[in-house]
CSV table of C-alpha atoms in Angstrom, one decimal:
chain,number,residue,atom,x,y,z
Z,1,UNK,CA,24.6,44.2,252.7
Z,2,UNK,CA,23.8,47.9,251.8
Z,3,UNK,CA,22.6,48.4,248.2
Z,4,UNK,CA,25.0,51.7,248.1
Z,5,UNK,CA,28.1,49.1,249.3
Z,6,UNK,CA,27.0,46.7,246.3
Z,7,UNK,CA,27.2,49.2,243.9
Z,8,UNK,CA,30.2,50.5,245.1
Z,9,UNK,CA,31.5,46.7,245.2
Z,10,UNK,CA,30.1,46.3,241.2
Z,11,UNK,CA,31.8,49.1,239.9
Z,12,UNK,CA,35.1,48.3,241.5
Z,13,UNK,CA,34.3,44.6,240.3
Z,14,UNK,CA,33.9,46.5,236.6
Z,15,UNK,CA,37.3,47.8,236.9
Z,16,UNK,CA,38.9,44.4,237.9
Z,17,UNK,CA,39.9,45.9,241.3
Z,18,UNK,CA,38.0,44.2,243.9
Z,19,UNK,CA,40.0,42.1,246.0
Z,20,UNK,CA,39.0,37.9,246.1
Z,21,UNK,CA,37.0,38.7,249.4
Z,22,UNK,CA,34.8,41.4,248.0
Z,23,UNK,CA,33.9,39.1,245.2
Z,24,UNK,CA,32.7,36.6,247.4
Z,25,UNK,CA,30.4,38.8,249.3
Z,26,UNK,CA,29.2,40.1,245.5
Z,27,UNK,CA,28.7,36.2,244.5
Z,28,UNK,CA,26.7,35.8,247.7
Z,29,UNK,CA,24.5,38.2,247.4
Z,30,UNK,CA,23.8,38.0,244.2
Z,31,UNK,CA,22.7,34.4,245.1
Z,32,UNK,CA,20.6,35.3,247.7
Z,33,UNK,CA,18.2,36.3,244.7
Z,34,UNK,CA,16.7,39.8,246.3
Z,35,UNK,CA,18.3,41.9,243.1
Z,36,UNK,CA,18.0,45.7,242.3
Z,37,UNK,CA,16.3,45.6,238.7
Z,38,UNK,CA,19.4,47.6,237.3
Z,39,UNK,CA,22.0,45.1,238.8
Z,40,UNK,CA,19.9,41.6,237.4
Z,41,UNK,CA,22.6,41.4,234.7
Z,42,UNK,CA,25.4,40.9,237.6
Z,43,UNK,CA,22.7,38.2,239.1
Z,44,UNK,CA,23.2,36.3,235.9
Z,45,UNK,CA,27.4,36.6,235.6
Z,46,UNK,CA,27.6,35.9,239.6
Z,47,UNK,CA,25.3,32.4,239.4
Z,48,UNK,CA,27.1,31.6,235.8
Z,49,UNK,CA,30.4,31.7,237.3
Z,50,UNK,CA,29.3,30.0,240.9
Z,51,UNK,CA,27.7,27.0,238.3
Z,52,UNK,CA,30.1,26.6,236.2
Z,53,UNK,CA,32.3,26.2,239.4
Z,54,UNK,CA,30.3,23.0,239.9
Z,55,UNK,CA,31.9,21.0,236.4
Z,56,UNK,CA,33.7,18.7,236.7
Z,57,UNK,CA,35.5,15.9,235.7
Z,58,UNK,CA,34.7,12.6,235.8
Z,59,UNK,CA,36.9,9.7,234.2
Z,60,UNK,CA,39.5,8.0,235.9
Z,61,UNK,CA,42.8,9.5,235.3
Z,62,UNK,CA,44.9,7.3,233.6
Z,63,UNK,CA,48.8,7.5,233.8
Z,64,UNK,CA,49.6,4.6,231.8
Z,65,UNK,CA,49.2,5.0,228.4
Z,66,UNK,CA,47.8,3.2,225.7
Z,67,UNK,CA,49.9,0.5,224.1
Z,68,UNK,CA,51.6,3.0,222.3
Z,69,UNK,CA,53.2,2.5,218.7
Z,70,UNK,CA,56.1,3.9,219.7
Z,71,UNK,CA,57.2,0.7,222.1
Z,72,UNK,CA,56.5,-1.5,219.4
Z,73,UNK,CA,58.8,0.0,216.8
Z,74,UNK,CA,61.6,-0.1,219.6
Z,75,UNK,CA,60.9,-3.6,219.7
Z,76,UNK,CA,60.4,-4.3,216.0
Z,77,UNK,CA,64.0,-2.0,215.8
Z,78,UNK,CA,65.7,-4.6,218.2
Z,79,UNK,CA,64.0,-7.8,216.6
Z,80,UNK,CA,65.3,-6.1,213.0
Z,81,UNK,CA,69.1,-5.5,214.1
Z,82,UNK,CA,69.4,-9.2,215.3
Z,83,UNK,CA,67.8,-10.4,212.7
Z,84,UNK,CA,70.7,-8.7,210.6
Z,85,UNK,CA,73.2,-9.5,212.9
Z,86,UNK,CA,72.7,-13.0,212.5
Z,87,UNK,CA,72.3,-13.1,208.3
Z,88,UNK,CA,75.5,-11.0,208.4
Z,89,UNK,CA,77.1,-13.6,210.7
Z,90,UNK,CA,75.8,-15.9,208.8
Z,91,UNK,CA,76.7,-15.1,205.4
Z,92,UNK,CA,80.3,-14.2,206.8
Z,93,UNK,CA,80.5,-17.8,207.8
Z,94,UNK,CA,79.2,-18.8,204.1
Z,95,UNK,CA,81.5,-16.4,202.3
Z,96,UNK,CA,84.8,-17.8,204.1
Z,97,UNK,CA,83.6,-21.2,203.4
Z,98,UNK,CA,83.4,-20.9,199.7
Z,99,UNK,CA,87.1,-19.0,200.0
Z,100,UNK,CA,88.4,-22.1,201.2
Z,101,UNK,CA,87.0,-24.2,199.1
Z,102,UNK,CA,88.0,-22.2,196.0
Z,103,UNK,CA,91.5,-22.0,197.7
Z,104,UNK,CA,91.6,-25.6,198.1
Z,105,UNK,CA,90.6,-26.0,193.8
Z,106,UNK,CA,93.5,-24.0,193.1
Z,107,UNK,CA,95.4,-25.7,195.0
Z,108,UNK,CA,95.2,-28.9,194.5
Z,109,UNK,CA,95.2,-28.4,190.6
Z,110,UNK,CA,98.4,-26.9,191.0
Z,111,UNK,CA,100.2,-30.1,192.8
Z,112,UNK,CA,98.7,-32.2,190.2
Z,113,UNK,CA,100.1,-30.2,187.7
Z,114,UNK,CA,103.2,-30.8,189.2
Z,115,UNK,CA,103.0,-34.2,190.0
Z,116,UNK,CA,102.0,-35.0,186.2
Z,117,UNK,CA,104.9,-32.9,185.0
Z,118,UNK,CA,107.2,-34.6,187.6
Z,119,UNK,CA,105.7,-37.8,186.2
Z,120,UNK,CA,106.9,-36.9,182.9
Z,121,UNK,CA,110.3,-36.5,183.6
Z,122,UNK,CA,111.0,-40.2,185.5
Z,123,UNK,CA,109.7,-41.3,182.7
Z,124,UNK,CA,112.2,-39.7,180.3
Z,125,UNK,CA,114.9,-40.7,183.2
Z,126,UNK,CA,113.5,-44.4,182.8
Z,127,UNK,CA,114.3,-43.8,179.0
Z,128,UNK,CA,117.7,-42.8,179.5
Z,129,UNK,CA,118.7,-45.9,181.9
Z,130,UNK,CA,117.3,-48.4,179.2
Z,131,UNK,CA,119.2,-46.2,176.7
Z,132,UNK,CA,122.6,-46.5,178.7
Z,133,UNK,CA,121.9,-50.1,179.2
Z,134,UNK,CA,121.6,-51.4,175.6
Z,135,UNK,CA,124.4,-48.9,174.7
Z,136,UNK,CA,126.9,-50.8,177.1
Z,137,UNK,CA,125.7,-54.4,176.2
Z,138,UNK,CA,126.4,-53.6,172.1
Z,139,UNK,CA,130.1,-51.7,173.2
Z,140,UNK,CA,130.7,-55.1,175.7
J,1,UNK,CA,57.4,10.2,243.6
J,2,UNK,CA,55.0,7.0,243.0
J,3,UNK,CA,51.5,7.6,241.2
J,4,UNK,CA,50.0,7.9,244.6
J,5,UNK,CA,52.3,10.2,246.0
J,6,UNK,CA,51.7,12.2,242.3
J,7,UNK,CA,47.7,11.7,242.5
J,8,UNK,CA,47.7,13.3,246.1
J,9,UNK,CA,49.2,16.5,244.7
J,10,UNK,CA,47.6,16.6,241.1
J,11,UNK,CA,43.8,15.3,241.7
J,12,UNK,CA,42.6,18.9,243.9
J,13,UNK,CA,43.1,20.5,240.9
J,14,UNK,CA,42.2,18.1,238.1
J,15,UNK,CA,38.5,19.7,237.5
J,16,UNK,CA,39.9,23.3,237.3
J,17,UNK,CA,42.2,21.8,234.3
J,18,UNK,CA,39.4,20.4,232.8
J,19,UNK,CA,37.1,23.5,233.0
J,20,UNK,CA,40.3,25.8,231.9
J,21,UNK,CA,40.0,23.1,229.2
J,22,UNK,CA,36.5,23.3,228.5
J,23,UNK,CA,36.2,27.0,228.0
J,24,UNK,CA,38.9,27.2,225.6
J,25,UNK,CA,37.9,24.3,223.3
J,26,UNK,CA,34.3,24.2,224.1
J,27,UNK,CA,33.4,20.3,223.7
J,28,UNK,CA,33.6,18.6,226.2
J,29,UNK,CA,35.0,15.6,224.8
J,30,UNK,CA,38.2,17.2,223.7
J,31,UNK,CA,38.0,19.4,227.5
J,32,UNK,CA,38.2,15.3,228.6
J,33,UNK,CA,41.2,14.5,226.1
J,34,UNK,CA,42.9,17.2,226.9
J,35,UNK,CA,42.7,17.0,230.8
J,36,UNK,CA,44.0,12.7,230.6
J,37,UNK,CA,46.7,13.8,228.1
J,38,UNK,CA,47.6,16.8,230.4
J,39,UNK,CA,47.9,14.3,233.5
J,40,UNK,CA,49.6,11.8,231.1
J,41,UNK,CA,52.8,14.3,230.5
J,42,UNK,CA,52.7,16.0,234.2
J,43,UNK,CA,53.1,12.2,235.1
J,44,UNK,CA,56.0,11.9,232.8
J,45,UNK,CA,57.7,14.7,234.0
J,46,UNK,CA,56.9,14.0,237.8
J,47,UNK,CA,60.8,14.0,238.6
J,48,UNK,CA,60.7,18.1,237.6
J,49,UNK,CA,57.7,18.4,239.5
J,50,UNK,CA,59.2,17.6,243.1
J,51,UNK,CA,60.9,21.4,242.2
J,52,UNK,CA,58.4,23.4,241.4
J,53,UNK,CA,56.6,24.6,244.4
J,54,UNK,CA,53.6,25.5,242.9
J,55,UNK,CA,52.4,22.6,241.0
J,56,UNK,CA,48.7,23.4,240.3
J,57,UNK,CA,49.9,27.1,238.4
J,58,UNK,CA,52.6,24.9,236.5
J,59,UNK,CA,49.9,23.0,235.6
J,60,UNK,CA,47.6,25.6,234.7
J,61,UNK,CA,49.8,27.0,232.0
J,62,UNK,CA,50.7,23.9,230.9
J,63,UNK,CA,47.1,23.7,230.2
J,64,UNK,CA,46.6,27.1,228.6
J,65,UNK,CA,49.6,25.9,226.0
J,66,UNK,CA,48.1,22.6,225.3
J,67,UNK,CA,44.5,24.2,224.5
J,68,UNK,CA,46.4,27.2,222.5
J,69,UNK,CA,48.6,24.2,220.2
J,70,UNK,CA,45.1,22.4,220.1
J,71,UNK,CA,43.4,25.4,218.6
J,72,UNK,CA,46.1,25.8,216.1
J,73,UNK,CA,46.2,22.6,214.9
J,74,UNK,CA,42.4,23.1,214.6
J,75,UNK,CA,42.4,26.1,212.5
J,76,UNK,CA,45.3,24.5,210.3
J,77,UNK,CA,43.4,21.6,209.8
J,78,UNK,CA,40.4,24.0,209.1
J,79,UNK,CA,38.2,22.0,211.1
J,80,UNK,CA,35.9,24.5,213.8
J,81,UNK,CA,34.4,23.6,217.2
J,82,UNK,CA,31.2,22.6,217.3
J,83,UNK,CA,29.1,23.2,220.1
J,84,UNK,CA,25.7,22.2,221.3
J,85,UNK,CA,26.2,20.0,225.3
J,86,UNK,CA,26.0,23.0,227.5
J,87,UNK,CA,22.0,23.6,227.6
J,88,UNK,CA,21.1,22.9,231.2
J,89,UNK,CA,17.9,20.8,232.4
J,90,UNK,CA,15.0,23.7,231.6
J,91,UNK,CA,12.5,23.6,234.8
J,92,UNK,CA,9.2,24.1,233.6
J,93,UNK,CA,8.4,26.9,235.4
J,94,UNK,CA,8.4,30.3,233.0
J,95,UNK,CA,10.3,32.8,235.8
J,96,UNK,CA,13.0,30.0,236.4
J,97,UNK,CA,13.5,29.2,232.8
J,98,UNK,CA,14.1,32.7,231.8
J,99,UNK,CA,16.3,33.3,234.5
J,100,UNK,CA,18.2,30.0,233.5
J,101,UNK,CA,18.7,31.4,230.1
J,102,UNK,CA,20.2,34.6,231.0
J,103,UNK,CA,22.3,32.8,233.0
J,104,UNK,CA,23.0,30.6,230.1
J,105,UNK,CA,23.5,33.0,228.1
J,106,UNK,CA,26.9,34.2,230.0
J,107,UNK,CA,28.3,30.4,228.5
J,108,UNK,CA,27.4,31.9,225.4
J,109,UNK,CA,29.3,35.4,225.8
J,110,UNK,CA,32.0,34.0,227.1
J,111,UNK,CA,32.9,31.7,224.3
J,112,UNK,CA,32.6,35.2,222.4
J,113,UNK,CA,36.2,37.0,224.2
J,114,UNK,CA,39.5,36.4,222.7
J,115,UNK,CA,41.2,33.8,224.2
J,116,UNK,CA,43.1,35.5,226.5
J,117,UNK,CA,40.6,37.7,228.4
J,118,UNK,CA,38.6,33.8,227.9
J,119,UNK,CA,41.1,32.4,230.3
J,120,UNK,CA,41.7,35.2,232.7
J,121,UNK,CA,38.0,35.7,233.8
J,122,UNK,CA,37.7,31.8,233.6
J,123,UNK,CA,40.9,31.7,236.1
J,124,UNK,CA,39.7,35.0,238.0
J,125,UNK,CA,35.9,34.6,237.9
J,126,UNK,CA,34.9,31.0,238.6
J,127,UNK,CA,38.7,29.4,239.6
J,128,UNK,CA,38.6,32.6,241.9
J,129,UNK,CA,42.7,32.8,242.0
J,130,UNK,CA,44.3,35.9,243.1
J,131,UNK,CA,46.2,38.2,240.8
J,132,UNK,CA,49.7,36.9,241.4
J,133,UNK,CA,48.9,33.4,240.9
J,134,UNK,CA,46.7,34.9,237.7
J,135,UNK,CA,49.7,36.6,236.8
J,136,UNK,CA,52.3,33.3,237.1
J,137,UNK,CA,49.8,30.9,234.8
J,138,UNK,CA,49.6,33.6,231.9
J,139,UNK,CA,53.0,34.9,232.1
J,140,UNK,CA,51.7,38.8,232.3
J,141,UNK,CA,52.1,41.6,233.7
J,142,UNK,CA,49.6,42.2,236.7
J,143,UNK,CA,48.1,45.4,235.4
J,144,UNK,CA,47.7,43.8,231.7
J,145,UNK,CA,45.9,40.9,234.0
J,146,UNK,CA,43.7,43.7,235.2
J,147,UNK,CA,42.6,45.8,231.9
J,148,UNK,CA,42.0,42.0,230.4
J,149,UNK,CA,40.0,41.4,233.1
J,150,UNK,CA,37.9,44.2,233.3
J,151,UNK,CA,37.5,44.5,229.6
J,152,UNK,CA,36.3,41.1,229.8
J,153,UNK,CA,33.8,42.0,232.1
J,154,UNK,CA,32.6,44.5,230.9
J,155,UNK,CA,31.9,43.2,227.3
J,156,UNK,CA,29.7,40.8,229.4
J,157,UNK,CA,27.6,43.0,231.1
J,158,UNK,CA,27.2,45.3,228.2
J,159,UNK,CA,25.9,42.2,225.6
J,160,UNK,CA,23.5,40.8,229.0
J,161,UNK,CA,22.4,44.4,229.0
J,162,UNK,CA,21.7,44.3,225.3
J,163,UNK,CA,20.8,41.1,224.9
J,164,UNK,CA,17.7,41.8,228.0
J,165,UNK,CA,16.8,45.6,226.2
J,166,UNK,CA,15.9,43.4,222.9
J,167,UNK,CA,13.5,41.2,225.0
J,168,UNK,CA,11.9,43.6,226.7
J,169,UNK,CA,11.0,46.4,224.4
């Protein structure tokens, strides 16, 4: 390549208007090594960018990820709610146990009220036979 | 799509995401970080990626907006990059040595341009993309692309100009 074509080439390179083929030839002749003095800067840019072309990377690409904290709060969520679930079922259970019980209390202190009360009252009817009796044997 | 399938279409262009990376947060470690994690949510998304016909320029700017939220997050946290992997194996000839510096020394001015014109010579200059494509991954207008470009290049060649005037004289 002329040295009047690769300064031609530089300059349009300075301007950003050389197409992706003319910076090829530029790269490869600026590798070749056999540089004008007053284009050695372009030397260094050309075999920086070729180089730094030659990076790359190494690790394995992953796509699972790490256990990730975020699964184990769904699961700790899930274990939480049935854990809830069953206290509240539970307790529910509990709480209409000791309704029934208390229901059953009042209950059956009511109907032995009544039965005591009802007790009280044959007995005043027991009175009141005897009472007729004697009162017929002294008018006989 | 299975990870094979995915793999097949994502690995050609894995090292240009890591090198886009690498020149925005210079370590190579978080270049590495950033590349699995970039991989990691492309795989997540793969259903959307079966409509994109151009994966590898999707991926590109997915790339340029992870680096840019990694960066902020970095100068939020006040924390700044530290640098010192990219010195090559020195040859022990003096010529060679030199030249390898200069040639080093690019590394150096590069990490120097703002971010954008950073990404654009990276994508232009060693990815060797056309404009268009250029155009698609930074979401600009094609003659911006160019003045970013050229401004980019020029700084270059103006500081290795400097920079080889000093040693000289």
């Amino acid at each position: 390549m002329e040295l009047a074509n690769i300064e031609k080439l530089v300059d349009k390179y300075l301007n950003a208007e050389t197409t992706l083929q003319e910076e090829t030839t530029l790269k490869n002749y600026f590798k070749e090594g056999e540089v004008a003095p007053h284009l050695q800067e372009y030397s260094y840019m050309f075999n920086y960018f070729t180089n730094a072309k030659e990076e790359t990377f190494t690790k394995a690409i992953k796509l699972e990820p790490k256990k990730s904290k975020k699964k184990n709060f769904k699961w700790l969520s899930v274990a939480a709610s049935v854990v809830l679930l069953f206290s509240v079922f539970i307790g529910k259970q509990e709480y209409d146990r000791y309704q029934a019980k208390k229901i059953y209390a009042q209950v059956s202190k009511g109907l032995e009220l009544l039965s005591t009360n009802l007790k009280k009252g044959e007995e005043a009817v027991a009175n009141l036979y005897i009472y007729e009796n004697t009162a017929k044997k002294i008018l006989k | 799509m299975n990870q094979s399938d995915f793999l097949k279409v994502v690995l050609p262009f894995k090292d240009k995401v890591f090198r886009l990376a690498k020149r925005l947060l210079v370590s190579t470690e978080e270049a590495e970080d950033a590349t699995q994690e970039l991989f990691f949510k492309l795989w997540k998304s793969k259903e959307k990626i079966a409509d994109y016909n151009n994966v590898e320029a999707f991926a590109m700017t997915m790339t340029k907006n992870y680096c840019y939220d990694r960066l902020k997050s970095k100068q939020a946290s006040n924390l700044t990059l530290v640098h010192s992997n990219y010195k090559e194996k020195e040859t022990s000839l003096d010529k060679k040595v030199e030249y390898q510096d200069s040639v080093n020394q690019v590394h150096k001015l590069m990490e120097n341009l703002p971010e954008q014109q950073k990404i654009i010579i990276q994508l232009r200059d060693i990815e060797e993309y056309d404009f268009d494509e250029i155009c698609k991954m930074v979401d600009m207008k094609p003659t911006a692309v160019r003045v970013a470009l050229s401004r980019a290049r020029k700084t270059i060649r103006e500081e290795l100009i400097k920079k080889h005037n000093y040693g000289v004289s």
